[in-house]
Amino acid sequence: MSFLFITSIVLFSLGAISGFFFRRDPKAAQMTSLGFAIAASLAGAIFSLSALAAPAPFEISFSSVFSAPLFSFFVDRLSAFFILLTSAAGVIVSIFAFGYLAHGKYSAARTALLGFLYNLFLCSMILVAAADNIITFLIVWELMSILSYFLVTYEHEKSENLKAGFLYIVMTQVGTVFLMTAFFFLFRETGSFQFSDFRAAGALLPELVKNIVFASALIGFGMKAGLVPFHIWLPEAHPAAPSHVSALMSGIMIKIAVYGLLRFIFDFMGGEVVWWWGLLVLGAGALSAVTGVLYALMEHDLKRLLAYHSVENIGIIFIGLGSAMLFAAFRYDALVGLALTAGLFHILNHGIFKSLLFLGAGSIGRAIGSYDLEKMGGLAKKMPFVAVFFLIGVMSITALPPFNGFISEWLVFQGLLYNLMIAGLAVKITVVVSIALLALAAALALACFVKVFAIAFLALPRSDIARQAKEASVSMRVAMFFLAFLCVMFGVFPFIGLSLIAPVIDEFHLSNSVESGLFFIFPDRYLSTAISPPAVLAIFIGLVAVIGVAAMAIWGRHQKRKSPTWACGRAIEPRMEYTATGLAMPFRLMFAGIYRPTHNIERETLDGTGYLVKTVRYEEKIEPLFEKYIYRPIVWAVETASAGARKIHTGNINLYLGYILATLVLLLLIFV
Amino acid sequence: MNEILSSILIILLQAGILILGAPLARGFIRTLKARLQNRKGPPLFQSYFDLIKLFQKESVASHNSSFIFQIAPWIIFGATASSALFLPVIFRFSPLWFSADIILIVYLLALATFFMALSGLDAGSAFGGMGSSREMMIYSLSEPAAILSIFAVAYSAGSTNIANIVEYFFANPSALFTVGNIFAFLALFIITLAENKRVPVDNPATHLELTMVHEAMILEYSGRQLALIEWASALKLTIFFVLLANIFFPAGLIGALSLGGILFALVVFALKIGILAAMVALVEGSIAKLRLFRLPDFIMIAFALAFIALISGFFM
Amino acid sequence: MTILPILINVLSGLMLVSVILLISRRGLYTCINFFALHSALLALVILAVAVGMSEPHLYIGFISTLVLKVIIVPAALYWMIKEIKIKREVDFYINTTMSLLAAVLMVVFSFYLVQNISDHVSAISETALAFAFAMILIGFFMVISRTQAVTQMLGFLIMENSLFLLITMTTFGIPLFIEAGISFDVVVALLIMGIFLFRINQTFAHINVSELRGDRE
């Protein structure tokens, strides 16, 4: 089926340029580019499914086409898993985009540009997962970054989008430098650009080089994934892009970074993990989880909030990864598979439900023109389909049974429980702290999404734009339905998702502890911990049915009536409702030590007497800690150094010629 | 045939005792508290009379509310009752326990909390919003402590599965009296008070703005829907009691189906729940309700105890 | 022999619980009550060791601890509070959450210490040893983090109790002389602290130690 891989790339390329053929008709430009994207993604999905099932990996190398081995692609099961994720998301998000982009506000040229960027972006993500060679990898990695930069700044009318894009591209470039460092050391030790050669030599690297490679890879990929403390670009960049692109960025692109790290650790290093690597990753993951959700609680812009939750979930994925690395380092080989399964399943699940949530946010944004939570309200009555799908997404991300988020979080907890068996005080204490932080993050996420769903969808609309909201168009609903369906399916029948992951674990020659059948999953075949989601669902439905029928039999039909809400004798108004800020207030007070909010109160009085107050204005600002204490000083240092270095630019040609002479003399002195 | 029959009987008995007996536990606490305060208090079975009355009445919903308001009571009841089926009541085993995981139970209860908080905000009244906001605050504080104390128990038993834990403690009774277990028990007791909104976290008997968390969220409910929610909250309290009683003191759980055994186990079970209920009543009667923002201090005690419980297991 | 370590573990664990509850409460009377509980549990530990290791002179230790630290010292403290009309709430430098986290940290540290010295020291129960260390540290922490002299005194008394526990664990029942010396030491310390309290109160009309810093000139 390897021809499908090439077909997919060709279709993506066609989709990219197809838009430009329709100079007059933006609609046609859009439909063709999206159509090609769907076809290409479908091809990619089928290809990756067959690659997962196939016993031997696919190798597609263009070294025969170009004389030097410049472009070579190698799709093993790990790559196939990520290609599947990307392609499936590509199909569904493209379907969504039909309705989302149908507003027709942009000219044909601009629409064609979006089609170009979108198709190539999807293609580049697939190529990153398939790259087999340092040069190929770096080229498509940079391509992915640049394309996503243009997508982030697509709506360039708003200056904050431009700022967000700038921050994003700077952080990405810094990350790429670290990646290049890691690759450089691997090249130096093995003398080759091919990944296949690293596999053999990676395990034999000297200790220091190994640590440098790991650290550089962690920082480089961590920056792209949004790991704390490298996450500051995520809440700026993801909201700036159009919503369907945000879904792809949050759902897929940050996972491609995790793919990179997985490739480094489990493939190149051959699973020879140094013990403190696992601790570092585990600690960073736990910290990300809590930081992401703490700042998400304080956000009232829906897309920024979702972006912070991506930081949180990357944290959970890294917790699973760190857990696996600890097992690998201490030779609990049977359990590495468990923790890795947990991490990979969470990657899959997060891709699904985060996309669902961003698509929902996109629907809301399209319906009311704003993403501000404080302006929403009562949307459940105006947009019932979106409400139901969004609710499923919310219940999945907060890990409530019977949805898919619960299964992967349960597996992560199981991994952490078995981590406690590892000897060594430092390990045990770190694991215990990680468990506590994970539990805290999960609970805070529940609180945050209560806020999101309740303020956006329930009670009365808080503004005129919310009052005029209309249901989302068909294609948007269809796309969200698919994702919601996947959430339910992977939650009630997790073996379907786990069967996609088992081949990946097999490939690393790890014994897969997670055994899943139609009705159960066993995290470790040697102990009998298990859960059975279908059984739980059956019990739930059974009990509700029994009580409902019994009540009806004994006491007759359930009578219902509607009446206005009691508001102490007045008619209820939207101003009486709880606001998002109000719901988050207890958390703001409890965690004030972390948030360090600054307050500002302004009172305007009549006649300047100071007693008859006309207006009171209360402003509270929370500046994220990492920005204040880490990044601002770094930026200040860089700017000061640059300003100092600028002094040698005097604009005087004679001086510049003098510099050249001085350098020449110096070089002659040194080398002669 | 006999196997299937006895399995069904075990499930029905345990479920029946727990679900049907839950209001009794709450009534017992109320009566005991009243007696401690030198009052006569309502009759022991008052909760049942209340439920029966509420089931017959009509439910009124706000114009502003959405489908969440209608489905929430059923989901809350269903989630809480489902988790009740995975607990040891009088038997040491149950055919359902292949799926009885403590983390599953915690998250099923979280499902109920989630819908309760949503329904509080659905009517658009400020009381409900306030209740939901406070509920989420208390919940997020108590979760880490609850998970850590569960892990303390699971670590010594080697698994989070209820059947495995019960079997482990039956096989190693001396493991019950370790420091870790005692600390975990105390931590879980404080969490019980916090999650079920008893004094000093919340006062279940008042309807004043100052002292409402749970009552604020369910303020808008009436009739059959309110009956389901009240039943679910009584059930949640009983579930916590069962966890405290039968995980930490599994004596009295029988292994086989026999009439004498069942009666014996019932008596022991009632005794254990009664003692726990008495402890709650005592605490409620002697401590004043804490100010809302003093609650983190209180729940942190549970967190500290749970943390020590888990690490003391490493050094034995 | 095997039931003794379990019993001592349980009792010393309960002692740690009472210390944790003590550092988190704001009512002064509650704190004194928890101290009384702490001392009562210590007395029970001494009794257990007396019975388990058949050291009859420890019965005297049991009685003296019971009388002295469970009855007399709390009563003396109550009387002092009433006489000086000390305010009945505790003031902290470090808030409750931080204090509890610090206490947890000290427990972890004590476990680590005991694990490292366990080859060189034999004790009736290592867990109880770790808890004793932890309580000494927590008592010291209380002295540092509280502003009022009475609560600092309580911290010191807890350190005293925990030291007693520590000694009992490692010496398997201390000789009568040392025990008598320690009890006498406590009485004298209490007397001196009481006198100081009265003098401080007379001079400054309060016993808030943080405000004494102004006297540095």
CSV table of N, CA and C in Angstrom, one decimal, chain A residues 381 394-395 399-401 406 409-410 413-414 417 420 425 428 432 435 439-440 442-444 446-447 450 453-454 458-460 520 527-532 536 539-540 543-544 547-548 555-556 558-565 572 576-578 583 586-587 589-590, chain B residues 55-56 58-66 68 70 74-75 77-79 81-82 85-86 98-99 101 103-104 107 111 114-115 118 121-124 126 129-130 133 136-137 139-141 143-144 147 151 155 158-161 164 224-225 293 296 307 310 314-315:
chain,number,residue,atom,x,y,z
A,381,LYS,N,-29.8,26.3,24.3
A,381,LYS,CA,-31.1,26.3,23.6
A,381,LYS,C,-31.0,26.8,22.1
A,394,VAL,N,-16.2,17.9,26.7
A,394,VAL,CA,-15.9,18.4,28.0
A,394,VAL,C,-15.7,17.2,28.9
A,395,MET,N,-16.7,16.3,28.8
A,395,MET,CA,-16.7,15.1,29.7
A,395,MET,C,-15.5,14.2,29.4
A,399,ALA,N,-11.9,13.6,32.0
A,399,ALA,CA,-11.7,12.2,32.3
A,399,ALA,C,-12.9,11.6,33.1
A,400,LEU,N,-14.1,11.9,32.7
A,400,LEU,CA,-15.2,11.3,33.3
A,400,LEU,C,-15.6,10.0,32.6
A,401,PRO,N,-16.0,8.9,33.3
A,401,PRO,CA,-16.4,7.8,32.7
A,401,PRO,C,-17.8,8.1,32.0
A,406,PHE,N,-11.2,9.1,30.4
A,406,PHE,CA,-11.1,8.4,31.7
A,406,PHE,C,-10.2,7.2,31.5
A,409,GLU,N,-6.5,8.3,31.4
A,409,GLU,CA,-6.0,8.8,32.7
A,409,GLU,C,-5.9,7.6,33.7
A,410,TRP,N,-6.8,6.7,33.6
A,410,TRP,CA,-6.8,5.5,34.5
A,410,TRP,C,-5.5,4.7,34.3
A,413,PHE,N,-2.6,6.5,35.9
A,413,PHE,CA,-2.6,6.3,37.3
A,413,PHE,C,-2.0,4.9,37.6
A,414,GLN,N,-2.4,3.9,36.8
A,414,GLN,CA,-1.9,2.6,37.1
A,414,GLN,C,-0.4,2.5,36.9
A,417,LEU,N,1.2,4.0,39.9
A,417,LEU,CA,1.1,3.1,41.1
A,417,LEU,C,2.2,2.1,41.1
A,420,LEU,N,5.7,3.2,42.0
A,420,LEU,CA,6.1,3.3,43.4
A,420,LEU,C,6.9,2.1,43.9
A,425,LEU,N,14.7,6.6,47.1
A,425,LEU,CA,13.9,7.6,47.7
A,425,LEU,C,13.5,8.8,46.8
A,428,LYS,N,10.8,7.6,44.5
A,428,LYS,CA,9.5,7.5,45.2
A,428,LYS,C,8.8,8.8,45.5
A,432,VAL,N,5.3,10.2,44.1
A,432,VAL,CA,4.2,10.6,45.0
A,432,VAL,C,3.8,12.0,44.7
A,435,ILE,N,1.8,12.1,41.6
A,435,ILE,CA,0.4,11.6,41.7
A,435,ILE,C,-0.4,12.7,42.3
A,439,ALA,N,-3.6,14.4,40.4
A,439,ALA,CA,-5.0,14.5,40.9
A,439,ALA,C,-5.5,15.9,41.0
A,440,LEU,N,-4.6,16.8,41.5
A,440,LEU,CA,-5.0,18.2,41.6
A,440,LEU,C,-5.3,18.8,40.2
A,442,ALA,N,-6.4,17.1,37.6
A,442,ALA,CA,-7.6,16.6,37.1
A,442,ALA,C,-8.8,17.3,37.8
A,443,ALA,N,-8.7,17.5,39.1
A,443,ALA,CA,-9.8,18.1,39.8
A,443,ALA,C,-10.0,19.6,39.3
A,444,LEU,N,-8.9,20.3,39.1
A,444,LEU,CA,-9.0,21.7,38.7
A,444,LEU,C,-9.6,21.8,37.3
A,446,LEU,N,-11.7,19.7,36.0
A,446,LEU,CA,-13.2,19.6,36.2
A,446,LEU,C,-13.8,20.9,36.5
A,447,ALA,N,-13.2,21.6,37.5
A,447,ALA,CA,-13.8,22.9,37.9
A,447,ALA,C,-13.8,23.9,36.7
A,450,VAL,N,-16.5,23.0,34.2
A,450,VAL,CA,-17.8,23.4,34.7
A,450,VAL,C,-18.0,24.8,34.4
A,453,PHE,N,-18.5,25.2,30.3
A,453,PHE,CA,-19.8,24.7,29.8
A,453,PHE,C,-20.9,25.5,30.3
A,454,ALA,N,-20.9,25.7,31.7
A,454,ALA,CA,-22.1,26.4,32.3
A,454,ALA,C,-22.2,27.8,31.8
A,458,LEU,N,-25.3,27.4,29.4
A,458,LEU,CA,-26.5,27.3,30.3
A,458,LEU,C,-27.0,28.7,30.7
A,459,ALA,N,-28.2,28.7,31.3
A,459,ALA,CA,-28.8,29.9,31.8
A,459,ALA,C,-29.1,30.9,30.7
A,460,LEU,N,-29.1,32.1,31.0
A,460,LEU,CA,-29.5,33.2,30.1
A,460,LEU,C,-28.3,33.7,29.3
A,520,PHE,N,-13.0,-6.0,28.8
A,520,PHE,CA,-12.2,-5.5,29.8
A,520,PHE,C,-10.9,-4.8,29.3
A,527,LEU,N,-1.3,-9.2,37.3
A,527,LEU,CA,-2.2,-8.9,38.4
A,527,LEU,C,-3.6,-8.7,37.8
A,528,SER,N,-4.6,-8.8,38.7
A,528,SER,CA,-5.9,-8.8,38.0
A,528,SER,C,-6.7,-7.5,38.2
A,529,THR,N,-5.9,-6.4,38.2
A,529,THR,CA,-6.7,-5.1,38.1
A,529,THR,C,-7.3,-5.0,36.8
A,530,ALA,N,-8.5,-4.6,36.7
A,530,ALA,CA,-9.2,-4.5,35.4
A,530,ALA,C,-10.3,-3.5,35.6
A,531,ILE,N,-10.7,-3.0,34.5
A,531,ILE,CA,-12.1,-2.3,34.5
A,531,ILE,C,-12.8,-2.7,33.2
A,532,SER,N,-14.1,-2.6,33.3
A,532,SER,CA,-14.9,-3.0,32.1
A,532,SER,C,-15.9,-1.9,31.8
A,536,VAL,N,-19.8,-1.2,33.2
A,536,VAL,CA,-20.2,0.0,34.0
A,536,VAL,C,-21.4,0.7,33.3
A,539,ILE,N,-24.5,-1.3,33.8
A,539,ILE,CA,-25.0,-1.2,35.2
A,539,ILE,C,-25.7,0.2,35.4
A,540,PHE,N,-25.1,1.2,34.8
A,540,PHE,CA,-25.6,2.6,35.0
A,540,PHE,C,-27.0,2.6,34.3
A,543,LEU,N,-29.6,0.5,36.3
A,543,LEU,CA,-30.1,1.1,37.6
A,543,LEU,C,-31.1,2.2,37.3
A,544,VAL,N,-30.7,3.1,36.4
A,544,VAL,CA,-31.6,4.3,36.1
A,544,VAL,C,-32.9,3.7,35.6
A,547,ILE,N,-35.0,2.2,38.5
A,547,ILE,CA,-35.6,3.1,39.4
A,547,ILE,C,-36.7,3.9,38.7
A,548,GLY,N,-36.4,4.3,37.5
A,548,GLY,CA,-37.4,5.1,36.7
A,548,GLY,C,-38.7,4.3,36.6
A,555,TRP,N,-45.7,5.4,41.8
A,555,TRP,CA,-46.3,6.7,42.0
A,555,TRP,C,-46.8,7.4,40.7
A,556,GLY,N,-46.8,6.7,39.7
A,556,GLY,CA,-47.4,7.3,38.5
A,556,GLY,C,-46.4,8.1,37.7
A,558,HIS,N,-44.2,11.0,35.9
A,558,HIS,CA,-43.5,12.1,36.4
A,558,HIS,C,-44.1,13.4,35.9
A,559,GLN,N,-44.6,14.2,36.7
A,559,GLN,CA,-45.2,15.5,36.2
A,559,GLN,C,-44.2,16.6,36.2
A,560,LYS,N,-44.2,17.4,35.2
A,560,LYS,CA,-43.2,18.4,35.1
A,560,LYS,C,-43.9,19.7,34.8
A,561,ARG,N,-43.3,20.8,35.2
A,561,ARG,CA,-43.9,22.1,34.9
A,561,ARG,C,-42.7,23.1,34.8
A,562,LYS,N,-43.0,24.2,34.0
A,562,LYS,CA,-41.9,25.2,33.9
A,562,LYS,C,-42.4,26.5,34.6
A,563,SER,N,-41.5,27.2,35.2
A,563,SER,CA,-41.9,28.5,35.8
A,563,SER,C,-40.6,29.4,35.8
A,564,PRO,N,-40.8,30.6,36.0
A,564,PRO,CA,-39.6,31.5,36.1
A,564,PRO,C,-38.8,31.3,37.3
A,565,THR,N,-37.5,31.6,37.2
A,565,THR,CA,-36.6,31.4,38.3
A,565,THR,C,-36.9,32.5,39.3
A,572,ILE,N,-36.0,37.8,36.5
A,572,ILE,CA,-34.6,37.5,36.4
A,572,ILE,C,-33.9,38.1,35.2
A,576,MET,N,-27.9,39.1,36.8
A,576,MET,CA,-28.0,38.4,38.1
A,576,MET,C,-27.2,37.1,38.1
A,577,GLU,N,-26.9,36.6,36.9
A,577,GLU,CA,-26.3,35.3,36.8
A,577,GLU,C,-24.9,35.3,37.3
A,578,TYR,N,-24.4,34.2,37.6
A,578,TYR,CA,-23.0,34.1,37.9
A,578,TYR,C,-22.1,34.3,36.7
A,583,LEU,N,-17.1,32.6,39.1
A,583,LEU,CA,-16.9,31.1,39.4
A,583,LEU,C,-15.5,30.8,39.7
A,586,PRO,N,-12.9,31.7,43.9
A,586,PRO,CA,-12.3,31.0,45.0
A,586,PRO,C,-10.9,30.5,44.6
A,587,PHE,N,-10.7,30.1,43.4
A,587,PHE,CA,-9.4,29.6,43.0
A,587,PHE,C,-8.4,30.7,42.9
A,589,LEU,N,-8.4,33.3,44.8
A,589,LEU,CA,-8.0,33.6,46.2
A,589,LEU,C,-7.1,32.5,46.8
A,590,MET,N,-7.4,31.2,46.5
A,590,MET,CA,-6.7,30.1,47.1
A,590,MET,C,-5.3,30.1,46.6
B,55,PHE,N,-41.2,11.8,45.7
B,55,PHE,CA,-41.4,11.0,44.5
B,55,PHE,C,-42.8,11.3,43.9
B,56,GLN,N,-43.7,11.6,44.7
B,56,GLN,CA,-45.0,11.8,44.2
B,56,GLN,C,-45.3,13.2,43.7
B,58,GLU,N,-44.7,16.9,41.7
B,58,GLU,CA,-44.3,17.3,40.4
B,58,GLU,C,-43.0,18.1,40.5
B,59,SER,N,-42.2,18.0,39.4
B,59,SER,CA,-41.0,18.8,39.3
B,59,SER,C,-41.2,20.1,38.6
B,60,VAL,N,-40.7,21.1,39.1
B,60,VAL,CA,-40.8,22.4,38.5
B,60,VAL,C,-39.4,22.8,38.0
B,61,ALA,N,-39.3,23.2,36.7
B,61,ALA,CA,-38.0,23.6,36.2
B,61,ALA,C,-38.1,25.1,35.8
B,62,SER,N,-37.0,25.7,35.7
B,62,SER,CA,-37.0,27.1,35.4
B,62,SER,C,-37.1,27.3,33.9
B,63,HIS,N,-37.6,28.4,33.4
B,63,HIS,CA,-37.7,28.6,32.0
B,63,HIS,C,-36.3,28.7,31.4
B,64,ASN,N,-35.4,29.2,32.2
B,64,ASN,CA,-34.0,29.4,31.6
B,64,ASN,C,-33.2,28.1,31.5
B,65,SER,N,-33.7,27.0,32.2
B,65,SER,CA,-32.9,25.9,32.2
B,65,SER,C,-32.9,25.1,30.9
B,66,SER,N,-31.9,24.2,30.8
B,66,SER,CA,-31.8,23.5,29.5
B,66,SER,C,-31.9,22.0,29.8
B,68,ILE,N,-29.8,20.0,30.5
B,68,ILE,CA,-28.9,19.5,31.6
B,68,ILE,C,-29.7,19.4,32.9
B,70,GLN,N,-32.7,18.6,33.2
B,70,GLN,CA,-33.6,17.5,33.2
B,70,GLN,C,-32.9,16.2,33.4
B,74,TRP,N,-31.0,12.2,37.0
B,74,TRP,CA,-30.8,10.8,36.7
B,74,TRP,C,-29.4,10.3,36.6
B,75,ILE,N,-28.5,11.2,36.0
B,75,ILE,CA,-27.1,10.9,35.9
B,75,ILE,C,-26.5,10.9,37.3
B,77,PHE,N,-27.9,10.2,40.1
B,77,PHE,CA,-28.3,9.0,40.8
B,77,PHE,C,-27.7,7.8,40.2
B,78,GLY,N,-27.7,7.7,38.9
B,78,GLY,CA,-27.1,6.5,38.2
B,78,GLY,C,-25.6,6.3,38.5
B,79,ALA,N,-24.9,7.4,38.5
B,79,ALA,CA,-23.4,7.3,38.7
B,79,ALA,C,-23.2,6.9,40.1
B,81,ALA,N,-25.2,5.3,42.3
B,81,ALA,CA,-25.7,4.0,42.5
B,81,ALA,C,-24.8,2.9,41.8
B,82,SER,N,-24.3,3.3,40.6
B,82,SER,CA,-23.4,2.3,40.0
B,82,SER,C,-22.2,2.1,40.8
B,85,LEU,N,-22.4,-0.5,43.5
B,85,LEU,CA,-22.4,-1.9,43.2
B,85,LEU,C,-21.0,-2.5,43.3
B,86,PHE,N,-20.0,-1.7,43.3
B,86,PHE,CA,-18.6,-2.2,43.3
B,86,PHE,C,-18.0,-2.2,44.7
B,98,PHE,N,-14.8,-7.8,38.9
B,98,PHE,CA,-13.7,-7.8,37.9
B,98,PHE,C,-13.5,-6.3,37.5
B,99,SER,N,-14.5,-5.5,37.7
B,99,SER,CA,-14.4,-4.1,37.2
B,99,SER,C,-14.4,-3.1,38.4
B,101,ASP,N,-12.8,-1.0,40.6
B,101,ASP,CA,-11.5,-0.3,40.8
B,101,ASP,C,-11.8,1.0,41.6
B,103,ILE,N,-10.3,3.8,41.7
B,103,ILE,CA,-10.2,5.0,40.9
B,103,ILE,C,-11.5,5.2,40.1
B,104,LEU,N,-12.1,4.0,39.6
B,104,LEU,CA,-13.3,4.1,38.9
B,104,LEU,C,-14.4,4.7,39.8
B,107,TYR,N,-14.0,8.4,40.2
B,107,TYR,CA,-14.4,9.2,39.0
B,107,TYR,C,-15.9,9.1,38.7
B,111,LEU,N,-18.3,12.3,38.3
B,111,LEU,CA,-19.3,12.5,37.3
B,111,LEU,C,-20.6,13.1,38.0
B,114,PHE,N,-19.9,16.7,38.8
B,114,PHE,CA,-19.9,17.5,37.6
B,114,PHE,C,-21.3,17.9,37.3
B,115,PHE,N,-22.2,16.9,37.2
B,115,PHE,CA,-23.6,17.3,36.8
B,115,PHE,C,-24.3,18.1,37.8
B,118,LEU,N,-23.1,21.6,37.3
B,118,LEU,CA,-23.8,22.2,36.1
B,118,LEU,C,-25.2,22.6,36.3
B,121,LEU,N,-25.9,25.8,38.0
B,121,LEU,CA,-25.8,27.0,37.2
B,121,LEU,C,-26.8,27.2,36.2
B,122,ASP,N,-27.7,26.1,36.0
B,122,ASP,CA,-28.5,26.1,34.9
B,122,ASP,C,-29.7,27.1,35.0
B,123,ALA,N,-30.2,27.3,36.2
B,123,ALA,CA,-31.4,28.1,36.3
B,123,ALA,C,-31.1,29.6,36.3
B,124,GLY,N,-29.8,30.0,36.3
B,124,GLY,CA,-29.4,31.4,36.2
B,124,GLY,C,-29.5,32.1,37.5
B,126,ALA,N,-28.2,33.3,41.2
B,126,ALA,CA,-26.9,33.5,41.8
B,126,ALA,C,-26.6,32.5,42.9
B,129,GLY,N,-25.2,29.4,41.4
B,129,GLY,CA,-23.8,29.6,40.9
B,129,GLY,C,-22.8,29.6,42.1
B,130,MET,N,-23.2,30.2,43.2
B,130,MET,CA,-22.4,30.3,44.3
B,130,MET,C,-22.1,28.9,44.8
B,133,SER,N,-19.7,27.1,42.5
B,133,SER,CA,-18.3,27.6,42.6
B,133,SER,C,-17.7,27.0,43.9
B,136,MET,N,-16.9,23.2,43.6
B,136,MET,CA,-15.8,22.9,42.8
B,136,MET,C,-14.5,23.2,43.6
B,137,MET,N,-14.5,24.3,44.4
B,137,MET,CA,-13.3,24.6,45.2
B,137,MET,C,-13.0,23.5,46.2
B,139,TYR,N,-14.1,20.4,46.1
B,139,TYR,CA,-13.8,19.2,45.4
B,139,TYR,C,-12.3,19.2,44.9
B,140,SER,N,-11.8,20.3,44.4
B,140,SER,CA,-10.5,20.3,43.8
B,140,SER,C,-9.5,20.2,45.0
B,141,LEU,N,-9.8,20.7,46.2
B,141,LEU,CA,-8.9,20.5,47.3
B,141,LEU,C,-8.9,19.1,47.8
B,143,GLU,N,-9.6,16.2,46.2
B,143,GLU,CA,-9.2,15.2,45.3
B,143,GLU,C,-7.8,14.7,45.6
B,144,PRO,N,-6.7,15.6,45.6
B,144,PRO,CA,-5.4,15.0,45.8
B,144,PRO,C,-5.3,14.2,47.1
B,147,ILE,N,-7.0,10.8,46.5
B,147,ILE,CA,-6.2,9.9,45.6
B,147,ILE,C,-5.0,9.4,46.4
B,151,PHE,N,-4.1,5.5,47.1
B,151,PHE,CA,-2.9,4.9,46.7
B,151,PHE,C,-2.1,4.3,47.8
B,155,TYR,N,-1.1,0.7,47.4
B,155,TYR,CA,0.3,0.3,47.3
B,155,TYR,C,0.6,-0.9,48.2
B,158,GLY,N,-1.1,-3.8,46.6
B,158,GLY,CA,-0.5,-4.1,45.3
B,158,GLY,C,-1.4,-3.9,44.1
B,159,SER,N,-2.6,-3.3,44.3
B,159,SER,CA,-3.5,-3.1,43.2
B,159,SER,C,-4.6,-2.2,43.6
B,160,THR,N,-5.3,-1.6,42.6
B,160,THR,CA,-6.4,-0.7,43.0
B,160,THR,C,-7.7,-1.4,42.9
B,161,ASN,N,-7.7,-2.7,42.6
B,161,ASN,CA,-9.0,-3.4,42.5
B,161,ASN,C,-9.5,-3.8,43.9
B,164,ASN,N,-9.0,-7.4,45.0
B,164,ASN,CA,-7.7,-7.7,45.4
B,164,ASN,C,-7.4,-7.1,46.8
B,224,ARG,N,-39.8,14.7,42.0
B,224,ARG,CA,-39.1,13.5,41.8
B,224,ARG,C,-37.6,13.7,41.5
B,225,GLN,N,-37.3,14.8,40.9
B,225,GLN,CA,-35.9,15.1,40.6
B,225,GLN,C,-35.1,15.3,41.9
B,293,PHE,N,-12.9,30.3,53.4
B,293,PHE,CA,-11.5,30.3,53.0
B,293,PHE,C,-10.6,29.8,54.1
B,296,PRO,N,-9.3,25.4,53.0
B,296,PRO,CA,-8.1,24.8,52.5
B,296,PRO,C,-7.2,24.4,53.7
B,307,PHE,N,-0.4,12.0,52.5
B,307,PHE,CA,1.0,12.0,52.0
B,307,PHE,C,1.9,11.2,52.9
B,310,LEU,N,1.2,7.5,52.5
B,310,LEU,CA,1.8,6.8,51.4
B,310,LEU,C,3.3,6.6,51.6
B,314,PHE,N,6.7,3.1,52.3
B,314,PHE,CA,7.9,2.8,51.7
B,314,PHE,C,9.0,2.3,52.7
B,315,PHE,N,8.8,2.7,53.9
B,315,PHE,CA,9.9,2.5,54.8
B,315,PHE,C,9.7,1.4,55.8
